[in-house]
């Protein structure tokens, strides 16, 4: 019989798990991903060494909600050479050099014309920006501004050896089945090329989390979704519209390897169980937590929280996206993420899962006056001791608040105590016959 | 076909309008007004050069709610002369010199007796106070404290050439008809003599506003009411009790020419559409806005917000009344009000009217996932750009929040964006077929 | 006919009452009380000189809710003597020296064995701690840490001349009958030995309050309960379960003689009339008020606020319990409490009683527009006076808010005015025929 998540010995060693997440993120980092193509498949191939993914291919042209699956993009090589044939920019050095979804090009052109297709960051002159053009056919190169500004006049040879053709969009799922059909959705986007925090960190963290859950028995089912940003969730929602009511909790996971936050962005509803659980977890056990309200910009929570679905899905990040200078540049590299932060991010999610697994509405079976804890061995025998009462405080809170109107999490919130302390008190009271589950409403 | 207020080219030039309001206030300033009498009629006569007023005369003795229309008061001359026949105080110099509703007097009396009828301000010794005795028959003079303190002993000749006799109380209305019978009430009191801010400013501002609205097509009907403080609204409410349900928004306008605030005092209900609109307008576009809760002291909102009516009527002022030293003294003169502030006060009301005219509950017609804005030309085509998304933010907010539960104003509040930005986004989305009006509840 | 509490001349002279409370507390202070025994009976005997108490004896072994009445404990003498026969600790010097409910002992033992039964406070080395062992049979002595640390090796003679035998638990009630069966419960614990603030202060204050109420006519009935902590209210609730619905307001009174606070701890419900009344009283008229939310630790409100009863009972203290260094030590002596603070604490409760007695839901009988206060002599006759309106402000608030949805206390809260000011305004308006009681809902 599998072990339950509620048994503490099944908790991951977060430090060690952080190292494993980092190692996987480092493997994923070099691959050139986009919203379609072989890069996504190669990424899923590495993740499959850990978990048994169910891979879906959605053909080009398929209608999904308001969108259409685009052509598949692949790239083999790209460069700019000067008139002397010296390499100026080479895709082999960084896959950020080529704007994602660039159409094939093989031409020689003067600098003035080339510049219309060059992207750089004047304020961060040593970094390569990240650019895409998924929905308008175009091509472009990205390079450090200092380098671009120094390009001499003259003719340049431009090559982009890419293909944009009918194919498919690829995404993958992994379902950990619990005793209930109710689901906890955990999802990360799989469309960014060599950006380590955004989102190799999220892909690797969820893979290692799924691997750790695999042998454990859970109440909820855990659905892991790895799909390209925006079009991926759109396609998944289109295919699974009949089943989204099963999603009782959800987290979009992105940018979980840097040293900021942790930051939780609430779901559109703002007061779902996942919102309350995440707020509780961040407040108890993390030094610099940030809680922000939903806004319709960000990651794939935009789709899950569109008004026609309005699912209980929030976003976990470390630094809030767009607020750190490395965001969407070549500085978001494998040195920007840190095993310790990845392990800590895993700990956030694990604590939320613990709450989702074990929260329930208790009821005091001896509600008139306080029951005599002392004769049940639950209370210090010597009265008057100033410290003794503190030890029984969690039990007193549970007894006092367990009137069938609130769950353990609600009691923990009211008492200002960590969930696990309240849960332990509830377990002791249950063993003493003083507490039971409230009848279903 | 008349132009609509929603067309921006119809917006007043607020600087120029401020000059026109000031000019009219300066014309109204010298007139000796009280709650009845020829001063009110003369004031309305000047305002009629701008708008077609409907003037009502309510006879003395008419019962109006808990009150009775008093006798009509008129005054031709008044003075105090010393024993040598030198003028000490002369009504011809300032109509504040005579307590409003003073009964006729023609006597000689010693200083000690006279002093029982003199009013001054020891803390503001150079200013003439403003005093009234509408409901108790009495007479009095108001003068600078410095002058009063210096009066030598002796006999004084006192003349008040006034009449207090059966007549009428005068008030006036102007109705700008919209396509709906729902009304926006705009009202100012017309009972104070030479006090420029309180309330020549309000009378002049509403007159010029009415004049500007006249050629425009509106959804709401706009009712302008100019009546003496307290007894005026009491009489109007008594006569119009059956129709007050039409009033969906209302503003009492008083003291709108000084440099304070702007200050909005909420209606008794506190969360009416006018309260939310005014809070929004003041927060977006004014430097030193003040929002205060309803209290049962102030201007004529007291009557509209009495519990038997409880209408959605708030108060717009600049400085909060009673908080500036010029209040109810001769220092509230024509130099105390400023065209720029008058124009700014008009801008406050105009913005609130814009919201009242164009707010509605939108509904997202493509609510499942985000619709693809890019192929409709509503979204920057190059992804990854850090700035691009900000341009689409208002559209994303409207799409995300347009679930039929909140109006454009509610979306603007939730998004922290100005109403006009949200309205423009809604217009663009409507043109793209993505947004419609919610069906009536 | 007895006088009503609403007549101000019946208000106690709080300074003088504070002296009387102090004198009674000083009489109660030397008695050795515990949760049962002659000490409780002797205490009630002194209180009976002031009020006609109804004393109850609950036999040992009686089942009360989840608890059982314990054996009765009495003590005549106790000491520790050294090998030379010198007295080391003597119960005759302080009844705190013996742990309450110590079983009889008469033995000689070496220091090492004795020390297992000694209690002291290393951080407060000159004070005797207060310790009890009601529910586990044990014995012990309490002494200053400095003294204990200096005890030389050797044999010690130990005597505790106590009895622990079948008997009864004693508690007492006093009921002041009002015209209604609705009750205001006022209760203090009677189980602590020589601790002056905790709770001779509460016992004495409620006794003097009851004595003062005796000749007065009241609307509510006032139930005074003096019972040992925890087991007392448990027994009372068990015996009176059918009648607790009569309790509309309740206060546990403990530690009301020190200079802190006053502190009010809200009932479990948090927004009962007693919670609102106490918050109002503390905000209007006390310099350093503290309002704290319910928590399931403290005094006997724990029992009244257990979820099976959930009564509207809060706690009045001065300093919050456990936050002052004298708490549960010999420093909580008769010098720690002060007549002025006791009188002030009485004033808090008196003000709450005034609200409970006289609060009601008024209704404006002239709700359309403001009624004309002037012709009823309720308003200054000369308008324009800057000060005049303030005098009528409370009347305007009552008229404006008296729509049948809120009581006088609710109006006082909304207006930010003291309850007595609002009540006086309501009386004036009632006399003028403008205000009546709202029909029962």
mmCIF file of C-alpha atoms in Angstrom, chain A residues 126-404:
data_model
loop_
_atom_site.group_PDB
_atom_site.id
_atom_site.type_symbol
_atom_site.label_atom_id
_atom_site.label_comp_id
_atom_site.label_asym_id
_atom_site.label_seq_id
_atom_site.Cartn_x
_atom_site.Cartn_y
_atom_site.Cartn_z
ATOM 1 C CA UNK A 126 25.699 43.991 -22.981
ATOM 2 C CA UNK A 127 22.647 41.721 -22.950
ATOM 3 C CA UNK A 128 20.819 39.941 -25.761
ATOM 4 C CA UNK A 129 17.059 40.553 -25.634
ATOM 5 C CA UNK A 130 14.434 37.837 -26.168
ATOM 6 C CA UNK A 131 11.968 38.514 -28.989
ATOM 7 C CA UNK A 132 9.219 36.558 -30.730
ATOM 8 C CA UNK A 133 6.904 37.031 -33.694
ATOM 9 C CA UNK A 134 4.546 34.079 -33.540
ATOM 10 C CA UNK A 135 1.532 35.594 -35.243
ATOM 11 C CA UNK A 136 3.023 37.943 -37.868
ATOM 12 C CA UNK A 137 5.540 36.548 -40.350
ATOM 13 C CA UNK A 138 8.807 38.379 -39.878
ATOM 14 C CA UNK A 139 12.435 37.729 -39.107
ATOM 15 C CA UNK A 140 14.955 39.302 -36.780
ATOM 16 C CA UNK A 141 18.171 39.028 -34.878
ATOM 17 C CA UNK A 142 18.787 40.055 -31.267
ATOM 18 C CA UNK A 143 22.182 41.202 -30.067
ATOM 19 C CA UNK A 144 23.880 43.363 -27.459
ATOM 20 C CA UNK A 145 23.317 47.051 -28.086
ATOM 21 C CA UNK A 146 27.013 47.825 -27.723
ATOM 22 C CA UNK A 147 27.755 45.404 -30.548
ATOM 23 C CA UNK A 148 24.963 46.689 -32.754
ATOM 24 C CA UNK A 149 26.002 50.300 -32.342
ATOM 25 C CA UNK A 150 29.540 49.451 -33.414
ATOM 26 C CA UNK A 151 28.606 47.681 -36.649
ATOM 27 C CA UNK A 152 30.408 49.350 -39.551
ATOM 28 C CA UNK A 153 28.617 50.323 -42.746
ATOM 29 C CA UNK A 154 28.742 47.768 -45.487
ATOM 30 C CA UNK A 155 26.980 44.720 -46.811
ATOM 31 C CA UNK A 156 26.076 41.806 -44.547
ATOM 32 C CA UNK A 157 25.257 38.240 -45.365
ATOM 33 C CA UNK A 158 22.187 37.080 -43.479
ATOM 34 C CA UNK A 159 21.162 33.454 -43.056
ATOM 35 C CA UNK A 160 18.228 32.033 -41.155
ATOM 36 C CA UNK A 161 17.906 28.351 -41.932
ATOM 37 C CA UNK A 162 14.447 27.845 -40.456
ATOM 38 C CA UNK A 163 11.234 26.181 -41.548
ATOM 39 C CA UNK A 164 7.690 27.327 -40.907
ATOM 40 C CA UNK A 165 5.379 24.592 -42.119
ATOM 41 C CA UNK A 166 2.345 22.508 -41.313
ATOM 42 C CA UNK A 167 3.104 20.305 -38.341
ATOM 43 C CA UNK A 168 1.833 20.325 -34.788
ATOM 44 C CA UNK A 169 1.930 22.029 -31.445
ATOM 45 C CA UNK A 170 3.184 19.720 -28.709
ATOM 46 C CA UNK A 171 2.159 19.612 -25.062
ATOM 47 C CA UNK A 172 2.298 17.004 -22.320
ATOM 48 C CA UNK A 173 0.395 15.932 -19.242
ATOM 49 C CA UNK A 174 1.122 13.749 -16.256
ATOM 50 C CA UNK A 175 -1.689 12.657 -13.966
ATOM 51 C CA UNK A 176 -1.050 11.416 -10.446
ATOM 52 C CA UNK A 177 -4.305 9.712 -9.493
ATOM 53 C CA UNK A 178 -5.645 10.188 -5.981
ATOM 54 C CA UNK A 179 -8.679 8.632 -4.363
ATOM 55 C CA UNK A 180 -10.803 11.543 -5.568
ATOM 56 C CA UNK A 181 -11.386 12.816 -9.092
ATOM 57 C CA UNK A 182 -10.931 16.334 -7.769
ATOM 58 C CA UNK A 183 -7.772 17.767 -9.266
ATOM 59 C CA UNK A 184 -4.909 20.026 -8.288
ATOM 60 C CA UNK A 185 -3.534 21.502 -11.522
ATOM 61 C CA UNK A 186 0.183 22.347 -11.666
ATOM 62 C CA UNK A 187 1.429 23.872 -14.875
ATOM 63 C CA UNK A 188 4.506 25.481 -16.419
ATOM 64 C CA UNK A 189 5.126 26.972 -19.839
ATOM 65 C CA UNK A 190 7.513 25.199 -22.190
ATOM 66 C CA UNK A 191 8.010 27.765 -24.995
ATOM 67 C CA UNK A 192 10.959 29.932 -23.936
ATOM 68 C CA UNK A 193 14.431 29.129 -25.310
ATOM 69 C CA UNK A 194 17.572 29.565 -23.165
ATOM 70 C CA UNK A 195 16.010 31.464 -20.282
ATOM 71 C CA UNK A 196 16.798 29.623 -17.065
ATOM 72 C CA UNK A 197 14.389 31.161 -14.582
ATOM 73 C CA UNK A 198 11.683 31.725 -17.195
ATOM 74 C CA UNK A 199 10.937 28.857 -17.367
ATOM 75 C CA UNK A 200 13.436 26.012 -17.095
ATOM 76 C CA UNK A 201 13.016 26.498 -13.344
ATOM 77 C CA UNK A 202 9.279 25.837 -13.426
ATOM 78 C CA UNK A 203 9.542 22.852 -15.795
ATOM 79 C CA UNK A 204 12.243 21.223 -13.672
ATOM 80 C CA UNK A 205 10.541 21.921 -10.353
ATOM 81 C CA UNK A 206 7.235 20.405 -11.402
ATOM 82 C CA UNK A 207 8.982 17.387 -12.912
ATOM 83 C CA UNK A 208 10.824 16.629 -9.683
ATOM 84 C CA UNK A 209 7.663 17.287 -7.659
ATOM 85 C CA UNK A 210 5.705 14.825 -9.814
ATOM 86 C CA UNK A 211 8.460 12.271 -9.404
ATOM 87 C CA UNK A 212 8.329 12.664 -5.633
ATOM 88 C CA UNK A 213 4.539 12.350 -5.516
ATOM 89 C CA UNK A 214 4.502 9.227 -7.688
ATOM 90 C CA UNK A 215 4.836 6.609 -4.917
ATOM 91 C CA UNK A 216 2.561 8.442 -2.498
ATOM 92 C CA UNK A 217 -1.112 7.972 -1.857
ATOM 93 C CA UNK A 218 -3.111 11.183 -2.141
ATOM 94 C CA UNK A 219 -6.682 12.252 -1.728
ATOM 95 C CA UNK A 220 -6.657 14.663 -4.676
ATOM 96 C CA UNK A 221 -5.498 13.865 -8.179
ATOM 97 C CA UNK A 222 -2.584 15.988 -9.384
ATOM 98 C CA UNK A 223 -2.554 17.049 -13.015
ATOM 99 C CA UNK A 224 0.748 18.365 -14.375
ATOM 100 C CA UNK A 225 0.531 20.314 -17.622
ATOM 101 C CA UNK A 226 3.565 21.401 -19.641
ATOM 102 C CA UNK A 227 2.521 23.444 -22.637
ATOM 103 C CA UNK A 228 3.599 26.498 -24.625
ATOM 104 C CA UNK A 229 2.469 29.830 -23.187
ATOM 105 C CA UNK A 230 -1.016 31.083 -24.133
ATOM 106 C CA UNK A 231 -1.725 28.753 -27.080
ATOM 107 C CA UNK A 232 -0.955 25.693 -24.930
ATOM 108 C CA UNK A 233 -3.545 26.321 -22.197
ATOM 109 C CA UNK A 234 -5.971 27.537 -24.866
ATOM 110 C CA UNK A 235 -5.637 24.189 -26.664
ATOM 111 C CA UNK A 236 -5.813 22.237 -23.404
ATOM 112 C CA UNK A 237 -8.907 24.135 -22.237
ATOM 113 C CA UNK A 238 -10.549 23.592 -25.617
ATOM 114 C CA UNK A 239 -9.926 19.840 -25.389
ATOM 115 C CA UNK A 240 -10.875 19.502 -21.714
ATOM 116 C CA UNK A 241 -13.709 21.954 -21.304
ATOM 117 C CA UNK A 242 -16.049 19.240 -19.990
ATOM 118 C CA UNK A 243 -13.663 18.316 -17.180
ATOM 119 C CA UNK A 244 -12.361 21.627 -15.878
ATOM 120 C CA UNK A 245 -14.933 21.541 -13.074
ATOM 121 C CA UNK A 246 -12.699 18.915 -11.461
ATOM 122 C CA UNK A 247 -9.978 21.508 -10.872
ATOM 123 C CA UNK A 248 -10.312 22.557 -7.239
ATOM 124 C CA UNK A 249 -6.880 24.124 -6.879
ATOM 125 C CA UNK A 250 -4.326 25.256 -9.415
ATOM 126 C CA UNK A 251 -0.921 26.854 -9.632
ATOM 127 C CA UNK A 252 0.929 28.287 -12.578
ATOM 128 C CA UNK A 253 4.633 27.926 -11.755
ATOM 129 C CA UNK A 254 7.138 30.218 -13.443
ATOM 130 C CA UNK A 255 10.365 31.936 -12.453
ATOM 131 C CA UNK A 256 10.919 29.971 -9.258
ATOM 132 C CA UNK A 257 14.715 29.923 -9.114
ATOM 133 C CA UNK A 258 15.748 33.491 -8.294
ATOM 134 C CA UNK A 259 16.145 34.984 -4.820
ATOM 135 C CA UNK A 260 13.084 37.253 -4.719
ATOM 136 C CA UNK A 261 9.732 36.742 -3.041
ATOM 137 C CA UNK A 262 8.226 34.206 -2.961
ATOM 138 C CA UNK A 263 5.366 35.980 -4.699
ATOM 139 C CA UNK A 264 1.858 34.609 -4.963
ATOM 140 C CA UNK A 265 -0.610 36.213 -7.333
ATOM 141 C CA UNK A 266 -4.163 35.433 -6.383
ATOM 142 C CA UNK A 267 -6.684 33.854 -8.695
ATOM 143 C CA UNK A 268 -9.300 36.058 -10.321
ATOM 144 C CA UNK A 269 -11.779 35.069 -7.607
ATOM 145 C CA UNK A 270 -9.244 36.113 -4.989
ATOM 146 C CA UNK A 271 -10.524 34.012 -2.088
ATOM 147 C CA UNK A 272 -10.412 30.444 -3.337
ATOM 148 C CA UNK A 273 -8.974 27.734 -1.079
ATOM 149 C CA UNK A 274 -5.704 27.908 -3.054
ATOM 150 C CA UNK A 275 -5.539 31.671 -2.425
ATOM 151 C CA UNK A 276 -6.050 31.200 1.306
ATOM 152 C CA UNK A 277 -3.660 28.253 1.479
ATOM 153 C CA UNK A 278 -0.891 30.077 -0.379
ATOM 154 C CA UNK A 279 -1.323 33.214 1.731
ATOM 155 C CA UNK A 280 -1.105 31.078 4.852
ATOM 156 C CA UNK A 281 1.967 29.179 3.646
ATOM 157 C CA UNK A 282 3.830 32.331 2.656
ATOM 158 C CA UNK A 283 3.020 34.088 5.924
ATOM 159 C CA UNK A 284 4.198 31.169 8.023
ATOM 160 C CA UNK A 285 7.708 30.214 7.068
ATOM 161 C CA UNK A 286 8.991 32.625 4.451
ATOM 162 C CA UNK A 287 10.850 35.814 5.149
ATOM 163 C CA UNK A 288 9.872 38.122 2.342
ATOM 164 C CA UNK A 289 6.516 36.916 1.054
ATOM 165 C CA UNK A 290 4.537 38.990 -1.418
ATOM 166 C CA UNK A 291 0.844 38.590 -2.088
ATOM 167 C CA UNK A 292 -0.590 40.395 -5.084
ATOM 168 C CA UNK A 293 -4.071 40.622 -6.490
ATOM 169 C CA UNK A 294 -5.033 39.160 -9.805
ATOM 170 C CA UNK A 295 -4.466 41.255 -12.876
ATOM 171 C CA UNK A 296 -5.057 40.079 -16.431
ATOM 172 C CA UNK A 297 -1.386 40.208 -17.389
ATOM 173 C CA UNK A 298 1.231 37.625 -16.488
ATOM 174 C CA UNK A 299 1.501 33.939 -17.313
ATOM 175 C CA UNK A 300 -1.032 31.268 -18.198
ATOM 176 C CA UNK A 301 -3.305 32.100 -15.258
ATOM 177 C CA UNK A 302 -4.664 34.613 -17.809
ATOM 178 C CA UNK A 303 -6.337 31.751 -19.644
ATOM 179 C CA UNK A 304 -7.462 29.685 -16.656
ATOM 180 C CA UNK A 305 -8.864 32.868 -15.088
ATOM 181 C CA UNK A 306 -10.634 34.151 -18.197
ATOM 182 C CA UNK A 307 -14.254 34.883 -17.243
ATOM 183 C CA UNK A 308 -15.671 31.915 -19.173
ATOM 184 C CA UNK A 309 -13.600 29.508 -17.037
ATOM 185 C CA UNK A 310 -12.747 31.504 -13.890
ATOM 186 C CA UNK A 311 -10.834 28.593 -12.366
ATOM 187 C CA UNK A 312 -9.207 28.640 -8.922
ATOM 188 C CA UNK A 313 -5.705 29.024 -10.335
ATOM 189 C CA UNK A 314 -3.009 31.341 -8.970
ATOM 190 C CA UNK A 315 0.600 32.012 -9.895
ATOM 191 C CA UNK A 316 3.740 31.223 -7.938
ATOM 192 C CA UNK A 317 6.897 33.155 -8.755
ATOM 193 C CA UNK A 318 9.885 34.359 -6.783
ATOM 194 C CA UNK A 319 10.485 37.927 -8.033
ATOM 195 C CA UNK A 320 7.410 39.334 -9.697
ATOM 196 C CA UNK A 321 7.854 38.994 -13.444
ATOM 197 C CA UNK A 322 9.206 41.995 -15.307
ATOM 198 C CA UNK A 323 10.569 43.523 -12.102
ATOM 199 C CA UNK A 324 14.081 42.095 -12.300
ATOM 200 C CA UNK A 325 16.604 43.342 -14.878
ATOM 201 C CA UNK A 326 17.483 39.821 -16.079
ATOM 202 C CA UNK A 327 13.877 39.249 -17.239
ATOM 203 C CA UNK A 328 13.672 38.271 -20.921
ATOM 204 C CA UNK A 329 17.402 38.774 -21.546
ATOM 205 C CA UNK A 330 20.476 36.605 -21.886
ATOM 206 C CA UNK A 331 21.222 37.388 -18.212
ATOM 207 C CA UNK A 332 18.440 34.986 -17.246
ATOM 208 C CA UNK A 333 21.010 32.226 -17.568
ATOM 209 C CA UNK A 334 21.805 29.147 -15.566
ATOM 210 C CA UNK A 335 23.809 31.196 -13.033
ATOM 211 C CA UNK A 336 20.747 33.327 -12.259
ATOM 212 C CA UNK A 337 18.927 30.422 -10.601
ATOM 213 C CA UNK A 338 20.064 28.835 -7.361
ATOM 214 C CA UNK A 339 19.391 25.325 -5.980
ATOM 215 C CA UNK A 340 18.434 26.686 -2.564
ATOM 216 C CA UNK A 341 15.755 28.965 -4.001
ATOM 217 C CA UNK A 342 14.422 26.128 -6.182
ATOM 218 C CA UNK A 343 14.181 23.915 -3.096
ATOM 219 C CA UNK A 344 12.432 26.661 -1.189
ATOM 220 C CA UNK A 345 9.939 27.129 -4.015
ATOM 221 C CA UNK A 346 9.235 23.400 -3.889
ATOM 222 C CA UNK A 347 8.643 23.764 -0.159
ATOM 223 C CA UNK A 348 5.996 26.448 -0.803
ATOM 224 C CA UNK A 349 4.079 24.142 -3.123
ATOM 225 C CA UNK A 350 4.503 21.129 -0.832
ATOM 226 C CA UNK A 351 3.029 23.059 2.090
ATOM 227 C CA UNK A 352 0.056 24.114 -0.058
ATOM 228 C CA UNK A 353 -0.440 20.485 -1.108
ATOM 229 C CA UNK A 354 -0.372 19.411 2.544
ATOM 230 C CA UNK A 355 -3.201 21.850 3.267
ATOM 231 C CA UNK A 356 -5.180 20.783 0.194
ATOM 232 C CA UNK A 357 -4.759 17.133 1.226
ATOM 233 C CA UNK A 358 -5.611 17.410 4.900
ATOM 234 C CA UNK A 359 -7.883 20.395 5.455
ATOM 235 C CA UNK A 360 -11.375 19.535 6.681
ATOM 236 C CA UNK A 361 -14.169 20.991 8.807
ATOM 237 C CA UNK A 362 -13.896 19.610 12.348
ATOM 238 C CA UNK A 363 -16.618 19.648 14.966
ATOM 239 C CA UNK A 364 -16.225 19.763 18.741
ATOM 240 C CA UNK A 365 -17.978 16.707 20.189
ATOM 241 C CA UNK A 366 -18.001 18.235 23.715
ATOM 242 C CA UNK A 367 -18.982 21.807 22.880
ATOM 243 C CA UNK A 368 -20.580 22.886 26.171
ATOM 244 C CA UNK A 369 -17.895 24.410 28.337
ATOM 245 C CA UNK A 370 -14.299 23.340 27.834
ATOM 246 C CA UNK A 371 -13.776 19.594 28.070
ATOM 247 C CA UNK A 372 -11.406 18.611 30.860
ATOM 248 C CA UNK A 373 -8.152 18.201 28.940
ATOM 249 C CA UNK A 374 -6.189 17.385 32.097
ATOM 250 C CA UNK A 375 -7.754 13.998 32.794
ATOM 251 C CA UNK A 376 -7.085 13.039 29.192
ATOM 252 C CA UNK A 377 -3.396 13.894 29.562
ATOM 253 C CA UNK A 378 -3.691 16.858 27.204
ATOM 254 C CA UNK A 379 -2.989 19.625 29.725
ATOM 255 C CA UNK A 380 -0.222 20.483 32.188
ATOM 256 C CA UNK A 381 -1.282 19.238 35.626
ATOM 257 C CA UNK A 382 0.169 22.117 37.668
ATOM 258 C CA UNK A 383 -1.926 25.266 37.328
ATOM 259 C CA UNK A 384 -0.597 28.757 37.763
ATOM 260 C CA UNK A 385 2.463 28.030 35.635
ATOM 261 C CA UNK A 386 2.731 30.982 33.260
ATOM 262 C CA UNK A 387 4.082 28.879 30.365
ATOM 263 C CA UNK A 388 1.920 25.788 30.615
ATOM 264 C CA UNK A 389 -1.197 27.208 29.000
ATOM 265 C CA UNK A 390 0.695 28.082 25.824
ATOM 266 C CA UNK A 391 1.228 24.402 25.186
ATOM 267 C CA UNK A 392 -2.491 23.759 25.157
ATOM 268 C CA UNK A 393 -3.371 26.868 23.199
ATOM 269 C CA UNK A 394 -3.759 25.195 19.810
ATOM 270 C CA UNK A 395 -6.124 22.624 21.313
ATOM 271 C CA UNK A 396 -8.180 25.367 22.959
ATOM 272 C CA UNK A 397 -8.418 27.188 19.627
ATOM 273 C CA UNK A 398 -9.560 24.089 17.798
ATOM 274 C CA UNK A 399 -12.150 23.237 20.457
ATOM 275 C CA UNK A 400 -13.448 26.786 20.583
ATOM 276 C CA UNK A 401 -13.705 27.299 16.833
ATOM 277 C CA UNK A 402 -14.810 23.812 15.763
ATOM 278 C CA UNK A 403 -18.487 24.638 15.423
ATOM 279 C CA UNK A 404 -18.831 23.291 11.909
#
